[in-house]
Short mmCIF file of C-alpha atoms in Angstrom, two decimals:
data_model
loop_
_atom_site.label_atom_id
_atom_site.label_comp_id
_atom_site.label_asym_id
_atom_site.label_seq_id
_atom_site.Cartn_x
_atom_site.Cartn_y
_atom_site.Cartn_z
CA MET A 23 -18.60 -7.41 -4.25
CA PRO A 24 -18.52 -6.12 -7.87
CA PHE A 25 -15.36 -4.48 -9.18
CA ASP A 26 -15.57 -0.74 -9.88
CA ALA A 27 -12.82 -0.04 -12.42
CA LEU A 28 -13.33 3.74 -12.33
CA GLU A 29 -13.04 3.81 -8.55
CA ALA A 30 -9.91 1.68 -8.74
CA PHE A 31 -8.43 4.09 -11.26
CA ARG A 32 -9.38 7.08 -9.11
CA ARG A 33 -7.56 5.68 -6.09
CA MET A 34 -4.50 4.62 -8.08
CA TYR A 35 -4.31 7.93 -9.94
CA LEU A 36 -4.69 9.83 -6.68
CA ILE A 37 -1.79 7.92 -5.10
CA ARG A 38 0.45 8.39 -8.14
CA LYS A 39 -0.20 12.13 -8.44
CA VAL A 40 0.15 12.79 -4.71
CA GLU A 41 3.45 10.91 -4.57
CA GLU A 42 4.77 12.68 -7.67
CA ALA A 43 3.78 16.02 -6.13
CA ILE A 44 5.58 15.15 -2.89
CA ALA A 45 8.69 14.30 -4.91
CA GLU A 46 8.42 17.60 -6.78
CA HIS A 47 8.05 19.70 -3.61
CA TYR A 48 10.49 17.74 -1.45
CA HIS A 49 13.57 19.61 -2.67
CA GLU A 50 12.12 22.88 -1.33
CA GLY A 51 13.23 21.80 2.14
CA LYS A 52 9.88 22.35 3.87
CA MET A 53 9.27 18.63 4.44
CA ARG A 54 12.00 17.99 6.99
CA LEU A 55 11.60 14.25 7.29
CA PRO A 56 12.30 11.08 5.29
CA VAL A 57 9.61 10.03 2.81
CA HIS A 58 9.20 6.49 1.52
CA LEU A 59 7.30 6.96 -1.74
CA SER A 60 5.26 4.29 -3.48
CA ILE A 61 5.30 5.35 -7.13
CA GLY A 62 4.70 2.14 -9.10
CA GLN A 63 3.18 0.27 -6.15
CA GLU A 64 -0.36 1.64 -6.34
CA ALA A 65 -2.16 -1.52 -7.51
CA PRO A 66 -1.45 -3.76 -4.49
CA ALA A 67 -2.67 -1.16 -1.98
CA VAL A 68 -5.82 -0.36 -3.96
CA GLY A 69 -6.61 -4.01 -4.65
CA VAL A 70 -6.33 -4.83 -0.96
CA ALA A 71 -8.39 -1.82 0.14
CA MET A 72 -11.18 -2.59 -2.33
CA ALA A 73 -11.51 -6.10 -0.89
CA LEU A 74 -12.18 -4.77 2.61
CA THR A 75 -15.50 -3.80 4.14
CA LYS A 76 -16.62 -1.49 6.94
CA GLY A 77 -15.18 -2.67 10.23
CA ASP A 78 -12.12 -4.33 8.71
CA GLN A 79 -8.75 -2.97 9.82
CA LEU A 80 -5.41 -2.49 8.09
CA TYR A 81 -1.99 -2.07 9.74
CA ALA A 82 0.93 -1.02 7.54
CA SER A 83 4.67 -0.43 7.71
CA HIS A 84 6.97 2.51 6.93
CA ARG A 85 6.03 2.82 3.22
CA SER A 86 2.60 4.00 4.22
CA HIS A 87 1.28 6.70 1.88
CA HIS A 88 -0.32 4.36 -0.63
CA PRO A 89 -2.26 2.09 1.75
CA TYR A 90 -3.33 5.18 3.71
CA LEU A 91 -4.74 6.87 0.58
CA ALA A 92 -6.13 3.61 -0.83
CA MET A 93 -8.16 3.12 2.35
CA GLY A 94 -9.56 6.65 2.08
CA GLY A 95 -7.20 8.64 4.30
CA SER A 96 -7.39 12.43 3.92
CA ILE A 97 -5.05 14.02 1.37
CA GLU A 98 -4.99 17.25 3.35
CA LYS A 99 -4.03 15.45 6.55
CA LEU A 100 -1.28 13.52 4.75
CA ILE A 101 0.31 16.60 3.21
CA ALA A 102 -0.09 18.58 6.43
CA GLU A 103 1.66 15.79 8.31
CA LEU A 104 4.62 15.92 5.94
CA TYR A 105 4.91 19.65 6.60
CA GLY A 106 4.79 19.12 10.37
CA SER A 107 1.46 20.88 10.71
CA PRO A 108 -0.88 20.33 13.67
CA ASP A 109 -3.57 19.67 11.06
CA GLY A 110 -1.73 16.50 10.03
CA ALA A 111 -2.83 12.89 10.44
CA THR A 112 -0.96 12.64 13.75
CA GLY A 113 -0.89 16.34 14.54
CA GLY A 114 2.44 16.81 12.81
CA TRP A 115 4.27 14.59 15.30
CA GLY A 116 4.46 11.29 13.47
CA GLY A 117 5.51 12.18 9.95
CA SER A 118 5.50 9.98 6.87
CA MET A 119 5.93 6.64 8.64
CA TYR A 120 3.26 6.93 11.36
CA LEU A 121 0.07 7.84 9.52
CA THR A 122 -3.29 6.97 11.05
CA ALA A 123 -6.89 7.19 9.84
CA PRO A 124 -8.96 4.86 12.05
CA GLU A 125 -12.18 6.41 10.73
CA VAL A 126 -11.60 4.55 7.45
CA GLY A 127 -10.04 1.40 8.96
CA TYR A 128 -6.42 2.48 8.49
CA MET A 129 -5.32 1.87 12.07
CA GLY A 130 -1.72 2.95 11.74
CA SER A 131 1.70 2.42 10.25
CA PHE A 132 4.93 1.52 11.99
CA ALA A 133 8.51 2.47 11.14
CA VAL A 134 10.18 -0.55 12.72
CA VAL A 135 10.26 -3.43 10.25
CA GLY A 136 7.80 -6.11 11.35
CA ASP A 137 6.02 -4.20 14.10
CA CYS A 138 2.79 -3.86 12.12
CA VAL A 139 2.50 -7.65 12.09
CA SER A 140 2.66 -7.93 15.87
CA VAL A 141 0.07 -5.19 16.40
CA ALA A 142 -2.21 -6.66 13.73
CA ILE A 143 -2.13 -10.05 15.45
CA GLY A 144 -3.45 -8.48 18.65
CA ALA A 145 -6.22 -6.73 16.72
CA ALA A 146 -7.17 -10.00 15.00
CA LEU A 147 -7.39 -11.80 18.34
CA ALA A 148 -9.67 -9.03 19.63
CA MET A 149 -11.91 -9.38 16.57
CA GLN A 150 -12.12 -13.11 17.09
CA LEU A 151 -13.09 -12.69 20.75
CA GLU A 152 -15.67 -10.05 19.85
CA LYS A 153 -17.04 -12.24 17.02
CA SER A 154 -17.28 -9.15 14.83
CA GLY A 155 -17.04 -11.04 11.55
CA ASN A 156 -14.42 -8.59 10.28
CA ILE A 157 -10.81 -9.22 9.34
CA VAL A 158 -7.44 -7.58 9.91
CA VAL A 159 -4.83 -7.03 7.21
CA ALA A 160 -1.14 -6.76 8.04
CA TYR A 161 0.40 -4.94 5.07
CA PHE A 162 4.20 -4.98 4.79
CA GLY A 163 7.24 -5.32 2.54
CA ASP A 164 9.51 -8.24 1.69
CA ALA A 165 12.00 -7.51 4.49
CA VAL A 166 9.46 -8.41 7.21
CA PRO A 167 9.79 -12.20 6.64
CA GLU A 168 13.40 -11.74 7.80
CA THR A 169 12.18 -10.87 11.31
CA GLY A 170 11.42 -13.30 14.10
CA GLN A 171 8.13 -11.68 15.00
CA PHE A 172 6.77 -12.47 11.54
CA TRP A 173 7.13 -16.22 12.02
CA GLU A 174 5.86 -15.99 15.60
CA ALA A 175 2.80 -14.17 14.26
CA LEU A 176 2.20 -16.86 11.64
CA ASN A 177 2.39 -19.52 14.32
CA PHE A 178 -0.05 -17.69 16.60
CA ALA A 179 -2.48 -16.93 13.75
CA ALA A 180 -2.44 -20.53 12.50
CA LEU A 181 -2.80 -21.99 15.99
CA HIS A 182 -5.78 -19.81 16.92
CA LYS A 183 -7.27 -19.56 13.42
CA LEU A 184 -7.35 -15.77 13.59
CA PRO A 185 -9.25 -13.58 11.08
CA ILE A 186 -6.12 -12.07 9.56
CA VAL A 187 -4.62 -11.79 6.07
CA PHE A 188 -0.89 -11.18 5.86
CA VAL A 189 -0.12 -9.19 2.68
CA CYS A 190 3.51 -8.99 1.60
CA GLU A 191 4.08 -6.29 -1.01
CA ASN A 192 7.29 -7.55 -2.61
CA ASN A 193 9.23 -4.95 -4.62
CA GLY A 194 12.35 -7.12 -4.51
CA TYR A 195 14.51 -4.81 -2.42
CA ALA A 196 15.18 -3.97 1.22
CA THR A 197 16.68 -0.49 0.93
CA GLN A 198 19.04 -1.31 -1.99
CA THR A 199 19.74 -4.98 -1.30
CA PRO A 200 17.98 -7.42 -3.65
CA GLN A 201 15.94 -10.23 -2.18
CA GLU A 202 18.20 -12.98 -3.53
CA GLN A 203 21.04 -11.65 -1.36
CA ARG A 204 18.89 -11.68 1.78
CA GLN A 205 16.64 -14.73 1.67
CA PRO A 206 16.62 -18.40 0.61
CA ALA A 207 15.91 -19.18 -3.02
CA SER A 208 12.36 -20.39 -2.37
CA ALA A 209 9.64 -17.75 -2.66
CA ILE A 210 8.16 -16.26 0.49
CA TRP A 211 4.68 -17.61 -0.20
CA VAL A 212 6.14 -21.11 -0.61
CA ARG A 213 7.85 -20.89 2.79
CA VAL A 214 4.60 -19.73 4.39
CA ALA A 215 2.42 -22.41 2.74
CA PRO A 216 2.96 -25.07 5.45
CA TRP A 217 1.46 -22.67 7.98
CA MET A 218 -1.69 -21.49 6.21
CA SER A 219 -3.38 -20.79 2.88
CA SER A 220 -0.74 -18.98 0.82
CA GLN A 221 -0.97 -17.33 -2.60
CA PHE A 222 1.20 -15.37 -5.03
CA ILE A 223 0.09 -12.75 -7.55
CA SER A 224 1.88 -10.16 -9.66
CA ASP A 225 0.45 -6.68 -9.96
CA ARG A 226 0.94 -7.00 -13.72
CA ARG A 227 -2.31 -8.97 -13.66
CA GLY A 228 -4.08 -5.77 -12.62
CA VAL A 229 -5.86 -4.37 -9.62
CA GLU A 230 -9.05 -6.40 -10.15
CA ALA A 231 -7.10 -9.66 -9.96
CA ILE A 232 -5.44 -8.48 -6.74
CA LYS A 233 -8.81 -7.61 -5.23
CA ASP A 234 -10.18 -11.05 -6.14
CA CYS A 235 -7.12 -12.70 -4.60
CA ILE A 236 -7.63 -10.84 -1.31
CA MET A 237 -11.35 -11.65 -1.34
CA ALA A 238 -10.48 -15.34 -1.61
CA ALA A 239 -7.85 -15.01 1.13
CA ARG A 240 -10.27 -13.45 3.59
CA GLN A 241 -12.57 -16.44 3.16
CA SER A 242 -9.78 -18.81 4.20
CA ALA A 243 -8.17 -16.63 6.88
CA PRO A 244 -5.69 -16.87 8.38
CA ALA A 245 -4.06 -16.50 5.00
CA PHE A 246 -0.97 -15.07 3.32
CA VAL A 247 -0.73 -13.25 -0.02
CA GLU A 248 2.52 -12.20 -1.69
CA ILE A 249 2.07 -9.46 -4.31
CA GLU A 250 4.94 -8.82 -6.72
CA THR A 251 5.36 -5.16 -7.62
CA VAL A 252 7.95 -2.61 -8.80
CA ARG A 253 9.20 0.45 -6.93
CA PHE A 254 10.00 3.25 -9.41
CA VAL A 255 11.75 5.49 -6.85
CA GLU A 256 14.61 5.06 -4.40
CA HIS A 257 14.03 3.41 -1.03
CA VAL A 258 13.71 6.74 0.75
CA GLY A 259 13.52 10.09 -1.00
CA PRO A 260 12.15 11.51 -4.25
CA ASN A 261 14.72 10.31 -6.79
CA PRO A 262 14.36 7.50 -9.37
CA SER A 263 15.28 4.02 -8.18
CA PRO A 264 19.02 3.32 -8.60
CA GLU A 265 18.27 -0.42 -8.59
CA LYS A 266 15.83 -0.69 -11.47
CA GLY A 267 15.83 2.76 -13.01
CA VAL A 268 12.54 4.49 -13.66
CA GLY A 269 10.93 1.25 -14.85
CA LYS A 270 7.80 2.87 -16.29
CA ALA A 271 7.29 0.39 -19.12
CA ILE A 272 3.65 -0.48 -19.71
CA GLU A 273 4.11 -4.08 -18.60
CA THR A 274 5.21 -2.96 -15.11
CA ASN A 275 2.73 -0.11 -14.77
CA PRO A 276 -0.75 -1.29 -13.70
CA LEU A 277 -2.00 2.31 -13.51
CA MET A 278 -1.19 2.88 -17.17
CA GLN A 279 -2.72 -0.49 -18.07
CA LEU A 280 -5.99 0.43 -16.37
CA GLU A 281 -6.07 3.90 -17.91
CA LEU A 282 -5.63 2.46 -21.40
CA GLN A 283 -8.33 -0.12 -20.70
CA LEU A 284 -10.82 2.51 -19.52
CA SER A 285 -9.94 4.88 -22.36
CA SER A 286 -10.74 2.22 -24.93
CA PHE A 287 -14.43 2.19 -23.96
CA ASN A 288 -16.93 4.59 -25.49
CA GLY A 289 -16.62 7.89 -23.68
CA GLY A 290 -13.54 6.66 -21.83
CA GLN A 291 -11.70 9.96 -21.82
CA HIS A 292 -14.86 11.79 -20.73
CA ARG A 293 -15.24 9.45 -17.76
CA LEU A 294 -11.61 9.90 -16.75
CA LYS A 295 -11.47 13.67 -17.07
CA PRO A 296 -13.53 14.37 -13.89
CA ILE A 297 -11.13 12.14 -11.94
CA TRP A 298 -8.07 13.96 -13.27
CA THR A 299 -9.67 17.31 -12.47
CA ALA A 300 -10.80 16.36 -8.96
CA VAL A 301 -7.46 14.85 -7.99
CA ASN A 302 -5.45 17.83 -9.26
CA GLU A 303 -7.74 20.26 -7.44
CA ALA A 304 -7.52 18.27 -4.19
CA MET A 305 -3.74 18.32 -4.40
CA ARG A 306 -3.64 22.04 -5.14
CA LEU A 307 -5.75 22.74 -2.08
CA ALA A 308 -3.79 20.37 0.17
CA PHE A 309 -0.38 21.75 -0.74
CA GLY A 310 -1.69 25.32 -0.69
CA LYS A 311 -3.02 24.90 2.84
CA ALA A 312 0.10 23.13 4.11
CA GLU A 313 2.44 25.77 2.67
CA ALA A 314 0.37 28.74 3.89
#
């Protein structure tokens, strides 16, 4: 599966601009729900999504906007959901943490830490029994390995050789508590390695490297991938992260890295301009409809 850098940029740019727009509008008081934004964490979600094929399924946790959009979920349905509209992804009933878009393989997100893993295991067993040839991805944060159901899921997946890839998006914090105050010193992927194929990658290597890593993992499923990333905003809400500050340096910003890379080619800016225009227009329409 060849890597499409422009498509990767489009998805990452879309996520960044949508999340920044949500943060900008949030203070107006029309989104009466908590929002867990993903500014800075675009590359893992896009890399994972670009490694999946039709029929694959992804189950995510409470920080759900970026995997939802990376998989191709509707912008209009996302924004409508945040405004409590019946046009939303779950009819306005679920809110930010319960998005669904099964038409693009995004089967749902779950607010309770670890629940996506348990549901994904059931889906993977069903795929195995149906011999569909597809895989399931359980997509979650670094607090999930602190739950019992995570290790039970690993055991079940390893025992039955299920077609599942566990993807841990590690931003280093559970709410505001750093990982070193919550978990043993050894890395998560090291603790998982005795159970199944286990890999670590930093999103500083770029979205293409993440995609390649997931492609390799799906070939050896069940498998585990830990992706290091940086959250630029607070755990819940629109404000900058109090733990790491804004953190928008180039070395921790895969979106900026990719934009600079694409801009350096002949006609780079001309190729990017239609993406900027299309994303901004889609957001204008989505927010305009939701606020009407």
